Coordinates of C-alpha atoms and ligand atoms in Angstrom, one line a residue:
M1 CA 119.4 82.0 94.0
A2 CA 122.1 81.0 95.8
D3 CA 121.6 81.1 99.1
V4 CA 123.2 83.4 100.9
I5 CA 124.9 87.6 100.9
T6 CA 128.8 88.6 101.2
K7 CA 129.1 90.7 102.8
T8 CA 131.5 92.4 102.4
S9 CA 133.7 96.0 103.9
P10 CA 132.5 99.6 101.7
V11 CA 135.9 100.6 103.0
S12 CA 138.4 97.6 102.8
G13 CA 136.8 95.6 100.5
E14 CA 136.9 91.8 102.2
K15 CA 134.8 89.7 103.2
L16 CA 132.9 91.1 106.5
A17 CA 130.0 87.9 106.9
E18 CA 127.9 84.8 105.0
F19 CA 124.2 85.8 106.3
P20 CA 121.6 83.5 104.6
I21 CA 119.3 84.1 101.9
T22 CA 115.0 84.0 103.3
A23 CA 113.8 81.3 99.8
P24 CA 110.6 82.1 98.4
E25 CA 108.5 79.4 101.1
E26 CA 109.4 81.0 103.7
V27 CA 108.7 83.9 103.4
E28 CA 105.8 82.8 102.8
A29 CA 105.5 81.1 105.7
A30 CA 107.7 84.4 107.8
V31 CA 104.0 86.1 106.3
S32 CA 101.8 83.2 107.7
R33 CA 103.7 83.8 110.9
A34 CA 103.4 87.7 111.2
R35 CA 99.0 87.1 110.2
Q36 CA 98.8 84.6 113.1
A37 CA 100.4 87.1 115.4
F38 CA 98.1 90.1 115.0
A39 CA 95.9 88.8 116.2
A40 CA 96.8 88.8 119.9
W41 CA 98.9 92.3 118.5
S42 CA 96.1 94.0 117.5
A43 CA 94.4 93.3 120.9
R44 CA 96.9 94.8 122.5
P45 CA 95.4 98.8 123.9
V46 CA 97.6 101.0 121.8
E47 CA 99.5 102.6 124.7
Q48 CA 100.5 98.4 125.8
R49 CA 101.6 98.4 122.5
L50 CA 103.3 101.5 123.0
A51 CA 104.7 100.6 126.0
T52 CA 105.9 97.1 125.0
L53 CA 108.7 98.9 122.3
M54 CA 109.4 101.6 125.0
K55 CA 112.0 99.1 126.0
L56 CA 114.2 99.3 121.9
Q57 CA 114.5 102.8 123.7
V58 CA 116.3 101.7 126.7
E59 CA 117.9 99.1 125.0
I60 CA 119.5 101.7 121.9
L61 CA 120.5 103.7 125.4
A62 CA 122.5 101.2 127.2
R63 CA 124.3 99.7 124.1
G64 CA 124.4 102.1 121.4
E65 CA 127.3 102.0 120.8
D66 CA 128.0 98.1 120.2
Y67 CA 125.3 99.1 117.5
A68 CA 127.2 101.9 115.8
A69 CA 130.3 100.2 115.5
R70 CA 127.9 97.6 114.2
I71 CA 126.2 100.0 111.6
S72 CA 129.4 101.3 110.7
Q73 CA 130.6 98.7 109.9
D74 CA 127.6 97.3 107.8
T75 CA 128.5 101.2 105.6
G76 CA 131.4 102.3 106.5
K77 CA 129.8 105.5 107.9
P78 CA 131.0 107.8 110.9
L79 CA 130.4 106.2 114.4
V80 CA 129.3 109.8 114.6
D81 CA 126.1 109.2 111.7
S82 CA 125.2 105.7 113.3
L83 CA 124.5 108.2 116.3
L84 CA 122.8 110.4 114.7
T85 CA 120.8 109.3 112.2
E86 CA 120.3 105.8 112.7
L87 CA 120.3 105.2 116.3
M88 CA 119.0 108.1 117.2
S89 CA 115.7 108.3 116.2
I90 CA 114.8 105.0 117.2
P91 CA 114.4 106.8 120.8
L92 CA 113.2 110.8 119.0
F93 CA 110.2 108.8 117.4
L94 CA 109.0 106.5 120.6
S95 CA 109.0 109.6 122.5
H96 CA 107.3 111.6 120.0
Y97 CA 104.1 108.5 119.0
R98 CA 103.9 107.3 123.0
K99 CA 101.9 111.1 123.7
L100 CA 100.8 111.5 120.1
A101 CA 99.7 107.4 119.2
P102 CA 97.1 106.9 121.4
K103 CA 95.2 110.9 120.2
V104 CA 95.5 110.5 116.5
L105 CA 94.5 106.4 116.7
R106 CA 91.6 107.1 118.9
R107 CA 87.9 107.4 117.5
R108 CA 87.2 110.3 117.8
K109 CA 83.3 112.5 117.1
V110 CA 82.7 114.8 113.6
A111 CA 79.8 116.6 113.1
T112 CA 77.0 115.5 112.3
P113 CA 74.1 117.9 109.4
L114 CA 71.2 119.5 110.8
Y115 CA 69.3 117.3 108.1
F116 CA 70.5 114.0 110.2
P117 CA 68.0 114.9 113.5
G118 CA 70.2 113.0 116.0
K119 CA 72.9 111.2 114.7
K120 CA 76.0 111.0 116.1
S121 CA 79.1 110.7 114.3
Y122 CA 82.7 109.2 114.9
I123 CA 85.8 108.7 112.8
E124 CA 87.8 105.2 114.1
Y125 CA 90.7 103.4 112.4
F126 CA 91.9 99.8 112.9
P127 CA 94.8 98.3 111.7
M128 CA 95.2 96.8 108.3
G129 CA 97.5 93.1 108.8
V130 CA 100.5 92.2 107.9
V131 CA 103.1 94.9 106.4
G132 CA 106.0 94.3 104.2
V133 CA 108.3 96.7 104.6
I134 CA 110.9 97.0 102.1
S135 CA 114.2 98.9 102.7
P136 CA 117.3 101.0 101.0
W137 CA 120.7 100.4 101.8
N138 CA 121.9 103.9 102.6
F139 CA 120.2 104.6 106.8
P140 CA 119.5 100.5 106.6
F141 CA 118.4 100.6 109.9
Q142 CA 116.5 104.3 110.8
L143 CA 114.6 103.1 107.4
S144 CA 114.1 99.7 109.0
M145 CA 113.5 100.4 111.7
V146 CA 110.8 104.1 111.8
P147 CA 108.7 102.3 109.9
V148 CA 108.1 99.1 111.6
I149 CA 107.6 100.8 115.1
S150 CA 105.2 103.4 113.2
A151 CA 102.5 99.7 111.7
L152 CA 103.4 98.5 114.5
I153 CA 102.1 100.9 117.4
A154 CA 99.3 101.0 115.1
G155 CA 98.9 98.2 115.1
N156 CA 100.4 95.6 112.3
T157 CA 103.0 93.2 112.2
V158 CA 105.8 93.4 109.9
V159 CA 107.5 91.4 107.6
L160 CA 110.4 93.4 107.5
K161 CA 112.9 92.8 104.1
P162 CA 116.0 94.9 104.7
S163 CA 118.8 95.4 101.6
E164 CA 120.9 92.7 100.9
L165 CA 123.8 95.3 100.7
T166 CA 123.3 95.6 104.1
P167 CA 122.6 92.5 105.5
I168 CA 124.5 93.1 109.9
S169 CA 122.0 96.3 109.9
G170 CA 119.3 94.5 109.3
E171 CA 120.5 91.5 112.2
I172 CA 120.5 94.7 114.1
A173 CA 117.2 94.8 113.8
R174 CA 115.9 90.9 114.5
E175 CA 117.9 90.8 117.7
L176 CA 116.2 94.2 118.7
F177 CA 112.8 93.0 118.0
G178 CA 113.9 90.5 119.5
L179 CA 114.0 90.7 123.0
L180 CA 110.9 92.2 123.1
D181 CA 107.1 90.8 125.7
L182 CA 106.3 91.2 121.2
P183 CA 103.7 87.9 119.9
A184 CA 105.5 85.3 117.9
G185 CA 105.3 86.7 114.6
T186 CA 105.2 90.0 114.7
V187 CA 108.2 90.9 113.2
E188 CA 109.4 88.1 111.3
V189 CA 112.6 89.3 109.1
I190 CA 113.7 88.2 106.2
Q191 CA 117.5 88.6 104.1
G192 CA 117.8 88.4 100.7
D193 CA 117.6 90.5 97.3
G194 CA 114.6 91.7 95.3
R195 CA 113.5 88.3 95.0
T196 CA 113.3 88.0 98.4
G197 CA 111.8 91.3 97.6
A198 CA 109.2 90.3 94.9
A199 CA 108.4 87.0 97.1
L200 CA 107.0 89.6 99.8
C201 CA 105.3 91.5 97.6
R202 CA 103.6 88.1 96.3
A203 CA 102.7 86.6 99.5
E204 CA 99.5 87.5 101.6
V205 CA 100.7 91.2 102.9
D206 CA 97.8 93.8 103.3
K207 CA 100.2 96.6 102.7
I208 CA 103.8 97.4 101.6
F209 CA 105.7 100.0 102.4
F210 CA 108.9 100.5 100.4
T211 CA 112.3 102.6 100.6
G212 CA 114.3 102.5 97.3
S213 CA 114.8 103.6 93.7
V214 CA 112.5 104.4 90.9
A215 CA 112.1 101.7 89.3
T216 CA 111.9 98.5 91.8
G217 CA 109.4 101.4 93.6
R218 CA 107.0 100.4 89.8
K219 CA 107.7 97.0 90.6
V220 CA 106.6 96.7 93.9
M221 CA 103.2 99.0 92.1
A222 CA 102.6 96.6 90.0
A223 CA 102.9 93.6 92.8
A224 CA 100.4 95.6 95.0
A225 CA 98.0 96.4 92.0
D226 CA 97.6 92.6 91.4
K227 CA 95.7 92.8 93.9
P228 CA 95.3 95.3 94.7
I229 CA 96.9 96.3 98.3
P230 CA 97.2 100.2 99.4
V231 CA 101.3 100.9 99.1
E232 CA 103.8 103.7 100.3
L233 CA 106.7 104.7 97.9
E234 CA 109.3 106.8 100.0
L235 CA 111.9 107.0 96.4
G236 CA 114.2 109.3 94.8
G237 CA 115.3 113.1 95.7
K238 CA 117.3 115.5 93.5
D239 CA 117.1 118.7 96.3
A240 CA 116.9 121.9 95.2
M241 CA 119.2 124.3 97.3
I242 CA 119.0 127.4 96.7
V243 CA 121.2 130.8 98.0
C244 CA 119.5 134.1 97.3
A245 CA 122.4 137.0 97.3
D246 CA 121.2 138.1 100.9
A247 CA 121.3 134.6 102.1
N248 CA 123.9 134.2 104.9
L249 CA 127.1 132.8 102.2
L250 CA 129.2 131.3 104.8
R251 CA 126.3 129.3 106.2
A252 CA 125.3 128.2 103.1
A253 CA 128.6 126.9 102.3
K254 CA 128.8 124.8 105.0
G255 CA 125.6 123.9 105.0
A256 CA 125.8 122.8 101.7
V257 CA 128.8 121.0 102.0
W258 CA 127.2 118.7 105.2
G259 CA 123.7 117.7 103.1
G260 CA 125.5 116.9 99.6
L261 CA 128.4 114.9 101.7
L262 CA 126.7 113.6 104.9
N263 CA 126.3 109.8 104.7
C264 CA 129.1 110.6 101.7
G265 CA 126.1 112.0 99.2
Q266 CA 123.9 108.7 99.7
V267 CA 120.9 110.7 101.3
C268 CA 117.7 110.5 99.1
T269 CA 117.4 114.3 100.5
S270 CA 120.7 114.8 99.8
V271 CA 121.9 118.3 98.6
E272 CA 122.3 117.0 94.5
R273 CA 121.7 120.9 92.9
I274 CA 121.9 124.4 93.7
F275 CA 121.5 127.7 92.4
V276 CA 123.4 130.1 93.2
E277 CA 122.6 133.9 92.3
S278 CA 124.4 135.5 90.2
A279 CA 125.0 138.2 92.3
V280 CA 127.0 136.2 95.0
F281 CA 128.4 133.3 92.5
E282 CA 132.8 133.8 93.1
R283 CA 132.1 134.2 96.8
F284 CA 130.0 130.9 96.8
V285 CA 132.5 129.1 95.6
E286 CA 136.0 130.5 97.5
L287 CA 134.0 129.7 100.3
L288 CA 132.7 126.0 99.2
E289 CA 135.9 125.5 98.0
Q290 CA 137.2 126.2 101.9
E291 CA 134.6 124.0 103.2
L292 CA 135.0 121.1 101.0
A293 CA 138.7 121.4 101.7
A294 CA 139.0 121.0 105.0
V295 CA 136.4 117.3 105.5
R296 CA 138.5 114.6 106.5
V297 CA 137.8 111.1 104.2
G298 CA 137.9 108.3 106.1
G299 CA 136.5 104.8 107.5
P300 CA 134.6 105.0 110.5
D301 CA 138.0 104.2 112.3
E302 CA 139.7 107.3 110.9
R303 CA 136.7 110.3 113.6
A304 CA 136.8 110.7 110.0
D305 CA 133.8 113.2 108.1
M306 CA 132.9 110.8 105.8
G307 CA 133.4 107.5 104.7
P308 CA 133.1 105.4 101.5
L309 CA 130.8 104.9 99.2
V310 CA 128.5 101.5 100.9
F311 CA 128.8 99.3 97.4
A312 CA 130.8 99.7 93.4
G313 CA 128.2 100.4 92.1
Q314 CA 127.8 103.6 93.5
L315 CA 130.7 104.1 93.1
E316 CA 130.4 103.3 89.7
T317 CA 126.9 105.5 89.3
V318 CA 129.8 108.6 90.5
E319 CA 132.3 108.4 88.7
R320 CA 130.2 107.8 85.2
H321 CA 128.1 111.4 86.6
V322 CA 131.3 113.2 86.7
R323 CA 132.6 111.9 83.9
E324 CA 129.9 113.0 82.0
A325 CA 129.3 116.0 83.3
R326 CA 133.2 117.4 82.4
A327 CA 132.6 115.8 78.7
A328 CA 129.3 118.6 78.2
G329 CA 131.2 120.8 79.6
A330 CA 131.5 121.6 84.0
R331 CA 134.8 121.9 85.6
V332 CA 136.1 120.5 88.1
V333 CA 136.9 122.6 90.8
A334 CA 137.6 120.3 93.7
G335 CA 137.9 116.2 93.8
G336 CA 136.2 115.0 90.7
E337 CA 137.9 110.8 90.8
R338 CA 137.6 108.2 93.5
L339 CA 140.8 108.2 96.7
D340 CA 143.9 105.8 95.7
R341 CA 143.3 103.8 99.3
P342 CA 141.1 100.2 99.0
G343 CA 137.4 100.8 99.9
Q344 CA 134.8 102.1 97.8
F345 CA 136.3 106.6 98.5
Y346 CA 135.2 109.7 96.7
A347 CA 137.1 112.8 96.6
P348 CA 133.9 115.6 97.8
T349 CA 133.6 117.2 94.6
L350 CA 132.6 120.8 93.1
L351 CA 131.2 121.2 90.2
L352 CA 130.2 123.9 87.8
D353 CA 128.6 125.5 84.8
V354 CA 126.4 122.2 85.2
T355 CA 123.2 122.0 83.1
P356 CA 119.9 120.6 82.9
E357 CA 121.2 118.3 80.5
M358 CA 124.0 116.6 82.5
S359 CA 122.9 113.1 84.1
V360 CA 124.6 114.8 86.7
Y361 CA 121.6 116.6 86.9
R362 CA 118.8 114.8 85.7
E363 CA 119.0 111.5 87.8
E364 CA 119.8 110.6 91.7
T365 CA 124.1 110.6 91.6
F366 CA 124.1 109.1 95.2
G367 CA 127.3 110.6 96.2
P368 CA 130.3 113.2 98.1
V369 CA 129.5 115.9 94.5
L370 CA 128.1 119.6 94.8
P371 CA 126.6 120.4 91.0
L372 CA 127.1 124.4 90.7
I373 CA 124.0 126.3 88.5
R374 CA 124.2 130.4 88.2
V375 CA 121.4 131.4 88.1
D376 CA 119.7 135.2 86.9
S377 CA 116.7 135.2 89.6
V378 CA 114.7 133.5 92.6
D379 CA 112.7 132.8 90.2
E380 CA 115.2 131.7 87.9
A381 CA 115.9 129.3 90.6
I382 CA 112.4 128.6 91.6
R383 CA 111.3 127.9 87.6
L384 CA 114.3 124.8 87.1
A385 CA 114.4 123.2 90.8
N386 CA 110.3 122.2 90.0
A387 CA 110.5 121.2 86.1
H388 CA 112.7 118.5 87.6
S389 CA 110.5 114.3 87.9
F390 CA 111.8 114.3 92.0
G391 CA 110.0 116.3 94.0
L392 CA 111.2 115.4 98.0
T393 CA 113.6 117.6 99.8
A394 CA 114.3 121.2 99.3
S395 CA 115.5 124.3 100.8
V396 CA 116.0 128.1 100.3
W397 CA 118.8 130.5 102.4
T398 CA 118.5 134.0 102.9
A399 CA 118.1 136.6 105.2
D400 CA 114.7 137.5 105.1
R401 CA 112.4 134.8 106.6
A402 CA 108.6 136.0 105.0
R403 CA 110.5 135.9 101.7
G404 CA 112.0 132.6 102.7
L405 CA 109.3 130.6 103.9
S406 CA 106.9 131.8 101.4
I407 CA 109.6 130.9 98.7
A408 CA 109.2 127.8 100.6
S409 CA 105.5 127.5 99.6
R410 CA 106.4 127.6 96.0
L411 CA 108.4 124.4 95.9
E412 CA 106.9 121.3 94.5
C413 CA 108.7 119.2 97.1
G414 CA 107.4 117.3 100.4
Q415 CA 109.0 118.9 102.3
V416 CA 112.1 122.3 102.6
M417 CA 114.2 123.8 104.8
V418 CA 115.3 127.7 105.0
N419 CA 118.6 128.1 106.3
D420 CA 118.9 125.0 107.0
V421 CA 119.8 120.8 105.5
L422 CA 118.3 117.9 106.3
S423 CA 117.4 118.6 109.2
S424 CA 113.8 118.3 109.0
V425 CA 113.9 114.3 108.7
G426 CA 114.5 114.1 111.8
N427 CA 111.5 116.0 113.9
P428 CA 109.2 113.5 114.0
A429 CA 105.6 115.4 114.4
L430 CA 106.8 116.7 110.3
P431 CA 105.4 114.8 107.7
F432 CA 107.5 112.9 105.5
G433 CA 108.0 112.0 101.9
G434 CA 107.7 113.1 98.2
V435 CA 105.5 114.0 95.0
K436 CA 106.1 112.9 91.0
S437 CA 109.0 110.8 90.3
S438 CA 109.6 110.7 94.3
G439 CA 106.9 108.5 95.6
F440 CA 103.9 109.0 97.1
G441 CA 102.1 108.6 100.9
R442 CA 103.6 110.4 104.1
Y443 CA 105.3 108.9 107.4
H444 CA 106.1 110.9 110.7
G445 CA 103.7 112.8 112.4
P446 CA 100.6 111.7 112.9
D447 CA 100.6 111.0 109.4
G448 CA 103.3 108.0 109.7
L449 CA 100.3 106.2 111.6
L450 CA 97.3 107.2 110.0
T451 CA 99.4 105.6 106.9
F452 CA 99.1 102.5 108.6
V453 CA 95.2 102.2 109.8
H454 CA 92.1 101.8 107.4
T455 CA 89.5 104.1 108.2
K456 CA 86.2 103.5 109.7
A457 CA 83.6 106.0 109.5
I458 CA 80.1 104.9 111.7
M459 CA 77.1 106.9 112.5
V460 CA 75.0 106.2 114.9
S461 CA 71.0 106.8 115.2
G462 CA 68.2 106.2 118.3
D463 CA 65.3 103.2 117.6
K464 CA 63.0 104.9 118.4
A465 CA 61.6 106.3 115.9
A466 CA 60.5 103.6 113.4
S467 CA 61.3 105.5 110.4
E468 CA 63.9 108.0 108.8
P469 CA 62.5 110.8 106.4
F470 CA 63.7 110.3 103.6
W471 CA 63.0 106.0 104.0
F472 CA 60.5 104.3 101.6
P473 CA 57.6 105.0 101.3
Y474 CA 58.3 107.6 98.5
E475 CA 54.2 108.5 97.4
K476 CA 53.1 112.1 99.3
K477 CA 56.7 112.9 99.1
Y478 CA 57.9 115.0 96.5
A479 CA 57.2 118.0 97.1
D480 CA 58.5 118.3 101.0
M481 CA 61.9 116.2 99.4
L482 CA 62.0 119.5 97.1
E483 CA 61.8 122.8 99.6
T484 CA 64.4 120.1 102.1
F485 CA 66.6 120.2 99.0
R486 CA 66.1 123.5 98.3
F487 CA 66.6 125.0 102.2
M488 CA 69.7 122.9 102.2
L489 CA 71.3 123.6 99.0
G490 CA 71.1 127.4 99.8
G491 CA 72.7 127.4 103.1
K492 CA 69.1 128.4 105.2
L493 CA 69.5 124.7 106.9
L494 CA 67.5 125.8 110.0
K495 CA 64.3 125.9 107.0
A496 CA 64.9 122.8 106.3
L497 CA 63.6 121.6 109.8
G498 CA 59.8 122.0 108.2
P499 CA 59.6 120.0 105.7
L500 CA 61.5 117.2 107.1
R501 CA 59.3 117.1 109.7
R502 CA 56.3 116.9 107.4
L503 CA 58.1 113.5 105.9
N504 CA 58.4 112.0 109.6
R505 CA 54.4 112.9 109.0
I506 CA 54.1 110.9 105.8
N507 CA 55.9 108.2 107.7
A508 CA 53.3 107.9 110.2
E509 CA 50.7 108.7 108.7
A510 CA 51.5 105.2 106.1
Q511 CA 52.2 103.5 109.2
A512 CA 49.1 103.8 110.6
A513 CA 46.6 103.4 107.5
R514 CA 48.8 100.3 106.9
E515 CA 48.2 99.0 110.7
R516 CA 44.4 99.9 109.4
R517 CA 44.6 96.9 106.7
P518 CA 43.2 94.3 107.3
D519 CA 46.1 92.5 104.8
K520 CA 48.9 94.4 106.0
G521 CA 51.8 92.6 106.0
Ligands
LIG601 P1 116.8 99.8 95.4 O1 115.5 99.6 94.5 O2 117.8 98.7 94.9 O3 116.5 98.9 96.7 C1 115.5 98.4 98.2 C2 114.7 97.6 98.5 O4 114.1 97.0 97.1 C3 116.0 96.3 99.2 O5 115.9 95.7 100.1 C4 115.8 95.5 97.3 O6 116.5 94.4 98.2 C5 114.7 95.9 97.6 N1 114.2 95.3 95.9 C6 114.9 95.1 95.4 N2 113.9 94.8 94.0 C7 112.8 94.2 94.5 C8 111.3 93.8 93.8 N3 111.7 93.6 92.6 N4 110.7 93.8 94.5 C9 110.8 93.7 95.7 N5 111.5 94.8 96.6 C10 113.4 94.3 95.3 O7 117.0 101.1 95.9 P2 118.5 101.8 96.7 O8 119.2 101.3 95.8 O9 118.7 99.8 98.2 O10 117.4 102.4 98.4 C11 119.0 103.6 97.0 C12 117.9 103.9 96.2 O11 116.6 104.4 98.3 C13 117.6 105.7 96.4 O12 116.3 106.6 95.2 C14 117.7 107.3 97.7 O13 116.6 108.2 97.1 C15 115.6 106.0 97.6 N6 115.9 106.4 99.1 C16 114.3 106.7 99.2 C17 114.3 107.3 101.0 C18 112.7 107.9 100.7 O14 112.4 108.1 102.0 N7 112.5 108.7 99.9 C19 115.6 107.0 101.9 C20 116.0 107.0 101.5 C21 116.6 106.4 99.8

């Protein structure tokens, strides 16, 4: 394999730099360094681990502008997006976990039923070991850093493989973790493409946290099944936006344009299907046209709203979806073509008469395209929204909050917003993840720590009694066992104490008889 990644600018197409690829044997060495670091890192109490990681917040606040410029160079996204959607999430998650993690990860006492008299029960958690984090190129910094930080807080060490399409962001992660007081090997960053990712899945890791496409997710899961180890899959989406007739249409149109065009539409939670009630369809299209016309497209230096697609292959996907939709009868009302300038720029696009058979409806487009579907009723919109292989996010737009909530409850996906788009991902308290082909598992919030630990159940007894009611010998116990069983299943737990006491007496008598026998033993 080529031993370097050649990084080109999404804005100009020019070569920016080369990055050495980590060879498969070096991947194994990185994993074993992370394994060695595990004992020292996991032995630090969670408060100390958090205190160590808080330096990231200081560094990002101090040098945020430099990092934003480099992330924008890597992806072509506006500087505002690099600040808002990439860098800001790190301090937000750290502050959130600083308060939450000690509570979530500590041992806690849980109820012990009456038929286990005198016992105490606890749940506690322990880190898994070495976690492999494999990340995509669309939010290359945030989608690397948040899982890595969460895994570290939970006491694991990590090997991170960023996307080969955005190696600059991977290097920023490496530099940042290099500034911290971590045992050597606690965070290893390996650069490379799918072959490096596959080598990481084959290596001796204890969990894989994967964010990327469904096709790769399947391969990652198959590799994890071979061991077997747990895997979390954060895959694609086809966000359904439902615009009810009573919605604030201007707000909904502005939301659709931001939610569909942020990061040039390269967001797993991008608005990719817009269902609009028939009564307001024409008015909504007018508003969308106005809003789209105001979007400024350009590179990070042009203070634009929307940048280019990150790589040429993604531009081809967008062009194919629009071409095929057009051929199948969709109308292009705005955009519909790449821009006549260097780089991977595509015009903000509005498609009408989109149907469920079209690739732009079935597949993830991941580009600045808004496909509209006219529906007769909200019920029809919900049915269509749910009848899709993806189930990551959705949004509902209505003046009636209660109705919004009840529609949200009927949608089959991991996150729903009422009268807003995308932002819920940024609330560190809310679990994030999908259903169906969008993957499984949740991170962010308490789930974001629990996904990186094993759960251990502990039940403690005193050691005074020589035996327990349910232990051997069984002889003479059947009648009392039957009574215990009937009371327990009948919900009369207090009454079960009588036969339980008798079972104990049988134990004591059996022991006394044994002690009286000369050949006891
Ligand atoms: P991708 O699947 O092509 O690549 C993702 C990562 O997997 C990259 O680092 C890649 O090098 C690596 N990889 C490739 N082959 C591998 C293999 N055989 N074994 C292990 N690793 C391998 O995805 P992408 O194009 O980088 O990302 C875009 C996709 O990610 C979209 O579908 C998007 O919706 C999804 N995504 C999901 C979320 C989410 O949170 N659910 C967030 C962002 C992006």
